[in-house]
């Protein structure tokens, strides 16, 4: 979980449905740096709220409920999110932190259904990602100082080759997620495993948030968690558009239409990084080398399954241009965009059709 990502710059605004005119089309902002987009209409019944969670700002908009009911749904969601923020953080006292304490000693441990399901899904996505997305990356995330705000602020030198090799050995230990009549269990081949959900949790959290709003009677909503956005539109009032802006100065803002049920997530080298010896190291680690990934600046993926979008964006930024087509195929992602380390853009045909530059 990205608990320590700095809050996005600027505010987000959303547009109502209907045929979106250019003026009213700008919705949430997904992408490398959140900038305010102006020009959004708002209908009387729209209820919006913002709260801090997962190390970022979460913006929620609901269009079809009376304000009091919408506010109630949002406060329920906010409580859910506080629990997930605690439970899915690898280095905390919640469920994943406790599991990691067991796995470090190679002790098999039971987990709840939500965590077991996400871990199992994550292992499958990892296998499909050609090893580029890998939740076992925890020892390397820790070694490079990305585990907490405190470690990120420390001015420690870059780790040496021996330390990287040792952490890589731990990150390659086999992990099983098992399910039987008694519930979910996780076990590791040997001591030293440290699972990190940072590359997948946000997508799943968005999906869970939408399911919660649905169960509270909401039909049209948008959740924006620091630029990763999910939308729901059972009313069929029309698509949402989100703005995606590459991180670097001078690169164009792009608009992307999101349909009911879709999630867009972006991984960026700008999002969290450390400067060591005048060099900038991104928070995304290449599991092939054990070093911060340098292949690409950002990757954006749209998918109906939030966790898949999130894991795929992480895999794509690690693999960069050379792996772009293979990862999209293997992870069954049709709508993806990559800005490589030279600033060159690559997009799938489906993404090209959807993207609009402003
Ligand atoms: P994202 O922004 O979704 O790409 O997630 C980045 C976060 O996922 C990092 O802050 C780490 O906690 C974790 N992470 C880093 N490298 C990887 C990787 N190769 N595979 C899976 N998770 C990773
Ligand atoms: Mg991700």
Short mmCIF file of C-alpha atoms and ligand atoms in Angstrom, two decimals:
data_model
loop_
_atom_site.label_atom_id
_atom_site.label_comp_id
_atom_site.label_asym_id
_atom_site.label_seq_id
_atom_site.Cartn_x
_atom_site.Cartn_y
_atom_site.Cartn_z
CA UNK A 1 0.00 0.00 0.00
CA UNK A 2 1.33 3.39 -0.90
CA UNK A 3 0.96 4.90 2.52
CA UNK A 4 3.70 7.40 2.08
CA UNK A 5 3.08 8.70 -1.38
CA UNK A 6 2.93 12.48 -1.25
CA UNK A 7 -0.51 13.95 -1.69
CA UNK A 8 -1.32 14.91 -5.28
CA UNK A 9 -0.97 18.49 -6.25
CA UNK A 10 -4.18 20.27 -7.03
CA UNK A 11 -7.76 19.19 -6.75
CA UNK A 12 -9.86 16.91 -8.83
CA UNK A 13 -13.28 17.58 -10.19
CA UNK A 14 -15.81 15.40 -11.87
CA UNK A 15 -18.40 15.78 -14.55
CA UNK A 16 -21.92 14.41 -14.66
CA UNK A 17 -23.03 11.99 -17.32
CA UNK A 18 -24.92 12.51 -20.52
CA UNK A 19 -23.27 13.12 -23.83
CA UNK A 20 -20.18 14.85 -22.71
CA UNK A 21 -19.45 18.09 -24.37
CA UNK A 22 -15.87 19.34 -24.52
CA UNK A 23 -16.72 21.88 -21.86
CA UNK A 24 -18.20 19.42 -19.41
CA UNK A 25 -16.09 16.42 -20.20
CA UNK A 26 -13.20 16.79 -17.81
CA UNK A 27 -13.47 14.48 -14.88
CA UNK A 28 -11.05 13.11 -12.34
CA UNK A 29 -7.41 13.22 -13.08
CA UNK A 30 -5.47 10.04 -13.31
CA UNK A 31 -1.82 10.05 -13.93
CA UNK A 32 1.55 11.12 -13.00
CA UNK A 33 0.75 14.38 -11.42
CA UNK A 34 -2.68 15.49 -10.48
CA UNK A 35 -3.53 18.92 -11.79
CA UNK A 36 -6.86 20.67 -11.45
CA UNK A 37 -8.96 20.49 -14.57
CA UNK A 38 -11.61 23.14 -14.78
CA UNK A 39 -14.85 23.20 -16.69
CA UNK A 40 -16.81 20.46 -14.94
CA UNK A 41 -20.51 20.88 -14.45
CA UNK A 42 -22.18 19.70 -11.29
CA UNK A 43 -25.74 18.59 -10.92
CA UNK A 44 -27.73 19.41 -7.79
CA UNK A 45 -27.75 15.84 -6.50
CA UNK A 46 -24.02 15.35 -6.76
CA UNK A 47 -22.35 14.73 -3.40
CA UNK A 48 -18.57 14.87 -3.13
CA UNK A 49 -16.20 14.15 -0.29
CA UNK A 50 -12.47 13.99 0.20
CA UNK A 51 -10.45 12.27 2.89
CA UNK A 52 -6.86 11.22 3.38
CA UNK A 53 -6.07 7.52 3.23
CA UNK A 54 -3.47 5.19 1.71
CA UNK A 55 -0.95 8.03 1.86
CA UNK A 56 -2.96 10.08 -0.61
CA UNK A 57 -6.26 11.92 -0.97
CA UNK A 58 -9.34 9.94 -1.83
CA UNK A 59 -12.10 11.81 -3.67
CA UNK A 60 -15.56 10.34 -3.95
CA UNK A 61 -18.46 11.62 -6.02
CA UNK A 62 -21.97 10.21 -5.97
CA UNK A 63 -24.64 11.49 -8.33
CA UNK A 64 -27.87 9.69 -7.68
CA UNK A 65 -28.62 9.67 -3.96
CA UNK A 66 -30.03 12.39 -1.72
CA UNK A 67 -27.17 14.12 0.04
CA UNK A 68 -27.70 12.53 3.46
CA UNK A 69 -27.79 9.01 2.05
CA UNK A 70 -24.76 9.70 -0.11
CA UNK A 71 -22.85 11.06 2.89
CA UNK A 72 -23.77 7.97 4.88
CA UNK A 73 -22.47 5.69 2.10
CA UNK A 74 -19.25 7.70 1.97
CA UNK A 75 -18.70 7.47 5.72
CA UNK A 76 -19.17 3.68 5.58
CA UNK A 77 -16.65 3.52 2.74
CA UNK A 78 -14.25 5.70 4.70
CA UNK A 79 -14.39 3.24 7.60
CA UNK A 80 -13.75 0.30 5.25
CA UNK A 81 -10.76 2.11 3.82
CA UNK A 82 -9.28 2.83 7.24
CA UNK A 83 -9.36 -0.92 7.97
CA UNK A 84 -7.78 -1.83 4.62
CA UNK A 85 -5.11 0.83 5.09
CA UNK A 86 -4.09 -0.85 8.32
CA UNK A 87 -4.53 -4.45 7.20
CA UNK A 88 -2.82 -4.35 3.82
CA UNK A 89 0.32 -2.47 4.78
CA UNK A 90 3.32 -4.81 4.74
CA UNK A 91 5.24 -3.20 7.59
CA UNK A 92 2.38 -2.37 9.97
CA UNK A 93 0.49 -4.05 12.80
CA UNK A 94 -2.48 -5.08 10.66
CA UNK A 95 -3.15 -8.42 9.01
CA UNK A 96 -0.44 -8.30 6.32
CA UNK A 97 2.15 -7.04 8.81
CA UNK A 98 1.35 -9.98 11.08
CA UNK A 99 1.46 -12.43 8.19
CA UNK A 100 4.88 -11.07 7.24
CA UNK A 101 6.12 -11.60 10.77
CA UNK A 102 5.12 -15.27 10.45
CA UNK A 103 6.58 -15.64 6.97
CA UNK A 104 9.90 -14.13 8.03
CA UNK A 105 10.22 -17.18 10.31
CA UNK A 106 8.72 -19.57 7.73
CA UNK A 107 5.67 -20.11 9.91
CA UNK A 108 2.50 -20.96 8.00
CA UNK A 109 -0.32 -18.55 8.91
CA UNK A 110 -4.08 -18.26 8.39
CA UNK A 111 -5.42 -15.16 6.64
CA UNK A 112 -8.88 -13.67 6.12
CA UNK A 113 -10.79 -14.31 2.89
CA UNK A 114 -10.23 -10.79 1.46
CA UNK A 115 -6.46 -11.02 2.00
CA UNK A 116 -6.28 -14.66 0.85
CA UNK A 117 -8.21 -13.87 -2.33
CA UNK A 118 -6.07 -10.84 -3.13
CA UNK A 119 -2.83 -12.75 -2.52
CA UNK A 120 -3.98 -15.62 -4.71
CA UNK A 121 -5.05 -13.21 -7.45
CA UNK A 122 -1.71 -11.42 -7.08
CA UNK A 123 0.27 -14.65 -7.48
CA UNK A 124 -1.60 -15.42 -10.71
CA UNK A 125 -1.02 -11.92 -12.02
CA UNK A 126 2.62 -12.19 -11.07
CA UNK A 127 2.99 -15.40 -13.08
CA UNK A 128 1.30 -13.72 -16.06
CA UNK A 129 3.50 -10.62 -15.77
CA UNK A 130 6.67 -12.44 -16.83
CA UNK A 131 7.97 -11.85 -13.29
CA UNK A 132 7.86 -8.05 -13.58
CA UNK A 133 5.05 -7.61 -11.05
CA UNK A 134 5.91 -9.56 -7.92
CA UNK A 135 4.46 -9.13 -4.41
CA UNK A 136 7.48 -10.94 -2.94
CA UNK A 137 9.45 -7.74 -3.64
CA UNK A 138 9.19 -6.64 0.04
CA UNK A 139 12.84 -7.35 1.06
CA UNK A 140 14.06 -5.14 -1.79
CA UNK A 141 11.54 -2.38 -1.13
CA UNK A 142 12.82 -2.39 2.45
CA UNK A 143 16.49 -2.55 1.43
CA UNK A 144 16.14 0.47 -0.86
CA UNK A 145 14.44 2.43 1.93
CA UNK A 146 10.89 2.59 0.57
CA UNK A 147 9.12 0.79 3.40
CA UNK A 148 8.16 3.86 5.40
CA UNK A 149 8.16 7.63 5.39
CA UNK A 150 10.92 7.55 8.01
CA UNK A 151 13.20 5.27 5.97
CA UNK A 152 12.57 7.34 2.85
CA UNK A 153 13.70 10.47 4.67
CA UNK A 154 16.97 8.88 5.82
CA UNK A 155 20.08 9.68 3.83
CA UNK A 156 21.47 6.15 3.67
CA UNK A 157 23.79 5.14 0.83
CA UNK A 158 22.58 2.87 -1.97
CA UNK A 159 22.82 -0.80 -0.95
CA UNK A 160 25.79 -2.81 -2.11
CA UNK A 161 25.75 -5.82 -4.44
CA UNK A 162 25.91 -8.40 -1.63
CA UNK A 163 22.92 -6.90 0.18
CA UNK A 164 20.97 -6.77 -3.09
CA UNK A 165 21.80 -10.40 -3.85
CA UNK A 166 20.70 -11.48 -0.36
CA UNK A 167 17.41 -9.58 -0.66
CA UNK A 168 16.86 -11.03 -4.16
CA UNK A 169 17.29 -14.54 -2.74
CA UNK A 170 14.58 -13.79 -0.19
CA UNK A 171 12.34 -12.24 -2.86
CA UNK A 172 12.54 -15.44 -4.91
CA UNK A 173 11.41 -17.85 -2.18
CA UNK A 174 8.33 -19.78 -3.18
CA UNK A 175 5.03 -18.78 -1.56
CA UNK A 176 1.79 -20.78 -1.53
CA UNK A 177 -1.65 -19.36 -0.89
CA UNK A 178 -3.92 -22.24 0.04
CA UNK A 179 -7.68 -22.51 0.38
CA UNK A 180 -9.58 -25.44 1.85
CA UNK A 181 -12.59 -26.12 4.07
CA UNK A 182 -10.94 -24.41 7.02
CA UNK A 183 -10.19 -21.16 5.19
CA UNK A 184 -7.15 -19.40 3.72
CA UNK A 185 -3.52 -20.04 4.67
CA UNK A 186 -0.18 -18.74 3.42
CA UNK A 187 3.12 -20.57 3.63
CA UNK A 188 6.63 -19.98 2.39
CA UNK A 189 9.39 -22.30 1.25
CA UNK A 190 11.86 -20.87 3.77
CA UNK A 191 12.32 -17.99 6.20
CA UNK A 192 12.69 -14.43 4.95
CA UNK A 193 9.61 -13.78 2.78
CA UNK A 194 8.11 -10.29 2.97
CA UNK A 195 4.99 -9.71 0.87
CA UNK A 196 4.22 -6.18 -0.32
CA UNK A 197 0.80 -5.39 -1.80
CA UNK A 198 1.84 -1.87 -2.86
CA UNK A 199 1.65 -2.70 -6.57
CA UNK A 200 -1.85 -4.18 -6.55
CA UNK A 201 -3.80 -3.02 -3.49
CA UNK A 202 -5.01 0.31 -4.82
CA UNK A 203 -6.78 -1.31 -7.76
CA UNK A 204 -8.50 -3.80 -5.49
CA UNK A 205 -9.41 -1.14 -2.96
CA UNK A 206 -11.12 0.86 -5.69
CA UNK A 207 -13.13 -2.22 -6.72
CA UNK A 208 -14.09 -2.93 -3.12
CA UNK A 209 -15.09 0.70 -2.68
CA UNK A 210 -17.38 0.51 -5.69
CA UNK A 211 -18.94 -2.74 -4.44
CA UNK A 212 -19.57 -1.09 -1.07
CA UNK A 213 -21.20 1.97 -2.66
CA UNK A 214 -23.33 -0.34 -4.83
CA UNK A 215 -24.52 -2.25 -1.76
CA UNK A 216 -25.48 1.11 -0.21
CA UNK A 217 -27.75 1.82 -3.18
CA UNK A 218 -25.44 4.03 -5.27
CA UNK A 219 -25.77 3.74 -9.06
CA UNK A 220 -23.42 6.39 -10.39
CA UNK A 221 -20.12 7.20 -8.68
CA UNK A 222 -16.46 7.94 -9.14
CA UNK A 223 -13.66 7.14 -6.69
CA UNK A 224 -10.31 8.77 -7.25
CA UNK A 225 -7.50 7.57 -5.00
CA UNK A 226 -4.59 9.86 -5.81
CA UNK A 227 -5.03 9.59 -9.57
CA UNK A 228 -6.13 5.94 -9.74
CA UNK A 229 -9.80 6.13 -10.67
CA UNK A 230 -12.78 3.75 -10.76
CA UNK A 231 -16.23 4.60 -12.10
CA UNK A 232 -19.70 3.11 -11.86
CA UNK A 233 -22.70 4.09 -13.98
CA UNK A 234 -25.70 1.81 -13.68
CA UNK A 235 -27.86 4.71 -14.82
CA UNK A 236 -26.27 4.60 -18.26
CA UNK A 237 -25.96 8.37 -18.28
CA UNK A 238 -22.70 8.25 -20.15
CA UNK A 239 -18.98 7.85 -19.82
CA UNK A 240 -16.62 9.75 -17.55
CA UNK A 241 -13.44 11.31 -18.78
CA UNK A 242 -10.27 11.45 -16.76
CA UNK A 243 -7.21 13.49 -17.54
CA UNK A 244 -3.84 11.79 -17.73
CA UNK A 245 -0.84 14.03 -17.67
CA UNK A 246 2.66 12.68 -18.01
CA UNK A 247 4.97 13.81 -15.22
CA UNK A 248 7.49 15.81 -17.16
CA UNK A 249 7.09 19.46 -18.02
CA UNK A 250 5.95 20.13 -21.55
CA UNK A 251 4.21 16.80 -22.08
CA UNK A 252 0.60 16.93 -23.16
CA UNK A 253 -2.43 16.34 -20.98
CA UNK A 254 -4.45 13.46 -22.38
CA UNK A 255 -8.09 12.66 -21.85
CA UNK A 256 -9.43 9.17 -21.55
CA UNK A 257 -13.03 8.00 -21.52
CA UNK A 258 -13.96 5.53 -18.80
CA UNK A 259 -17.01 3.28 -19.08
CA UNK A 260 -19.10 1.75 -16.31
CA UNK A 261 -17.07 -0.65 -14.19
CA UNK A 262 -13.65 0.41 -15.41
CA UNK A 263 -10.61 1.36 -13.38
CA UNK A 264 -7.60 3.31 -14.59
CA UNK A 265 -4.34 3.09 -12.67
CA UNK A 266 -0.99 4.69 -13.30
CA UNK A 267 2.46 3.72 -12.06
CA UNK A 268 5.00 6.51 -12.22
CA UNK A 269 8.66 6.94 -11.42
CA UNK A 270 7.76 10.40 -10.07
CA UNK A 271 5.32 9.09 -7.45
CA UNK A 272 7.81 8.16 -4.74
CA UNK A 273 11.53 8.27 -5.04
CA UNK A 274 14.71 8.78 -3.04
CA UNK A 275 17.73 10.81 -3.92
CA UNK A 276 20.97 9.05 -3.04
CA UNK A 277 24.28 10.65 -3.93
CA UNK A 278 22.55 13.08 -6.29
CA UNK A 279 20.84 10.26 -8.16
CA UNK A 280 17.10 9.67 -8.18
CA UNK A 281 15.83 6.16 -7.43
CA UNK A 282 12.17 5.26 -8.12
CA UNK A 283 10.12 3.22 -5.65
CA UNK A 284 9.37 0.50 -8.19
CA UNK A 285 11.91 -2.31 -8.12
CA UNK A 286 12.88 -4.50 -11.06
CA UNK A 287 12.61 -8.08 -9.71
CA UNK A 288 15.13 -9.23 -12.35
CA UNK A 289 17.92 -7.06 -10.96
CA UNK A 290 16.82 -6.06 -7.45
CA UNK A 291 17.39 -2.41 -8.38
CA UNK A 292 14.98 0.48 -8.86
CA UNK A 293 13.37 0.28 -12.27
CA UNK A 294 14.67 2.69 -14.93
CA UNK A 295 12.94 1.53 -18.10
CA UNK A 296 9.99 3.92 -18.12
CA UNK A 297 8.51 7.05 -16.62
CA UNK A 298 4.92 5.94 -16.41
CA UNK A 299 2.46 3.23 -17.34
CA UNK A 300 -1.32 3.60 -17.41
CA UNK A 301 -3.77 0.72 -17.70
CA UNK A 302 -7.56 0.58 -17.98
CA UNK A 303 -9.34 -2.63 -17.04
CA UNK A 304 -12.63 -3.89 -15.65
CA UNK A 305 -10.74 -5.60 -12.83
CA UNK A 306 -9.02 -3.00 -10.67
CA UNK A 307 -6.33 -5.32 -9.27
CA UNK A 308 -5.37 -6.43 -12.77
CA UNK A 309 -5.09 -2.82 -13.97
CA UNK A 310 -2.87 -1.98 -11.01
CA UNK A 311 -0.59 -5.02 -11.27
CA UNK A 312 -0.28 -4.57 -15.02
CA UNK A 313 0.70 -0.90 -14.71
CA UNK A 314 3.47 -1.92 -12.31
CA UNK A 315 4.64 -4.72 -14.63
CA UNK A 316 4.62 -2.39 -17.65
CA UNK A 317 6.69 0.33 -16.01
CA UNK A 318 9.26 -2.26 -14.93
CA UNK A 319 9.42 -3.94 -18.35
CA UNK A 320 9.38 -0.68 -20.31
CA UNK A 321 9.19 -0.50 -24.09
CA UNK A 322 10.96 -3.84 -24.79
CA UNK A 323 8.32 -5.81 -22.86
CA UNK A 324 5.27 -3.67 -23.62
CA UNK A 325 3.50 -5.88 -26.17
CA UNK A 326 4.41 -9.15 -24.44
CA UNK A 327 3.19 -7.98 -21.02
CA UNK A 328 -0.08 -6.59 -22.44
CA UNK A 329 -0.72 -9.94 -24.16
CA UNK A 330 0.29 -12.08 -21.20
CA UNK A 331 -1.72 -10.03 -18.70
CA UNK A 332 -4.69 -9.74 -21.08
CA UNK A 333 -4.67 -5.97 -21.01
CA UNK A 334 -6.07 -4.21 -24.07
CA UNK A 335 -5.95 -0.58 -23.00
CA UNK A 336 -2.48 0.52 -21.93
CA UNK A 337 -0.10 3.41 -22.35
CA UNK A 338 3.60 3.63 -21.60
CA UNK A 339 5.92 6.62 -21.54
CA UNK A 340 9.41 5.18 -21.75
CA UNK A 341 12.58 6.62 -20.22
CA UNK A 342 13.17 8.69 -23.36
CA UNK A 343 9.70 10.23 -23.11
CA UNK A 344 8.45 8.19 -26.09
CA UNK A 345 4.85 7.04 -25.86
CA UNK A 346 3.60 3.57 -26.68
CA UNK A 347 -0.06 2.68 -26.63
CA UNK A 348 -2.20 -0.31 -27.52
CA UNK A 349 -4.63 0.21 -30.44
CA UNK A 350 -7.56 0.35 -27.99
CA UNK A 351 -5.78 3.06 -25.97
CA UNK A 352 -4.97 5.04 -29.11
CA UNK A 353 -8.65 5.11 -30.06
CA UNK A 354 -9.62 6.36 -26.62
CA UNK A 355 -6.93 8.95 -26.02
CA UNK A 356 -7.48 12.54 -26.78
CA UNK A 357 -4.77 15.16 -26.38
CA UNK A 358 -5.60 18.63 -25.14
P1 LIG B 1 2.52 0.96 -8.23
O1 LIG B 1 2.54 2.42 -8.00
O2 LIG B 1 1.15 0.35 -8.33
O3 LIG B 1 3.38 0.56 -9.40
O4 LIG B 1 3.12 0.25 -6.93
C1 LIG B 1 4.40 0.54 -6.48
C2 LIG B 1 4.60 -0.08 -5.11
O5 LIG B 1 4.54 -1.51 -5.25
C3 LIG B 1 5.94 0.23 -4.51
O6 LIG B 1 5.88 1.37 -3.68
C4 LIG B 1 6.25 -1.05 -3.73
O7 LIG B 1 5.57 -1.03 -2.49
C5 LIG B 1 5.63 -2.12 -4.59
N1 LIG B 1 6.52 -2.62 -5.66
C6 LIG B 1 7.71 -2.13 -6.07
N2 LIG B 1 8.21 -2.84 -7.10
C7 LIG B 1 7.30 -3.82 -7.36
C8 LIG B 1 7.24 -4.88 -8.30
N3 LIG B 1 8.18 -5.07 -9.24
N4 LIG B 1 6.17 -5.71 -8.27
C9 LIG B 1 5.18 -5.53 -7.34
N5 LIG B 1 5.17 -4.53 -6.44
C10 LIG B 1 6.22 -3.68 -6.44
MG1 LIG B 2 0.40 -1.11 -9.61
#
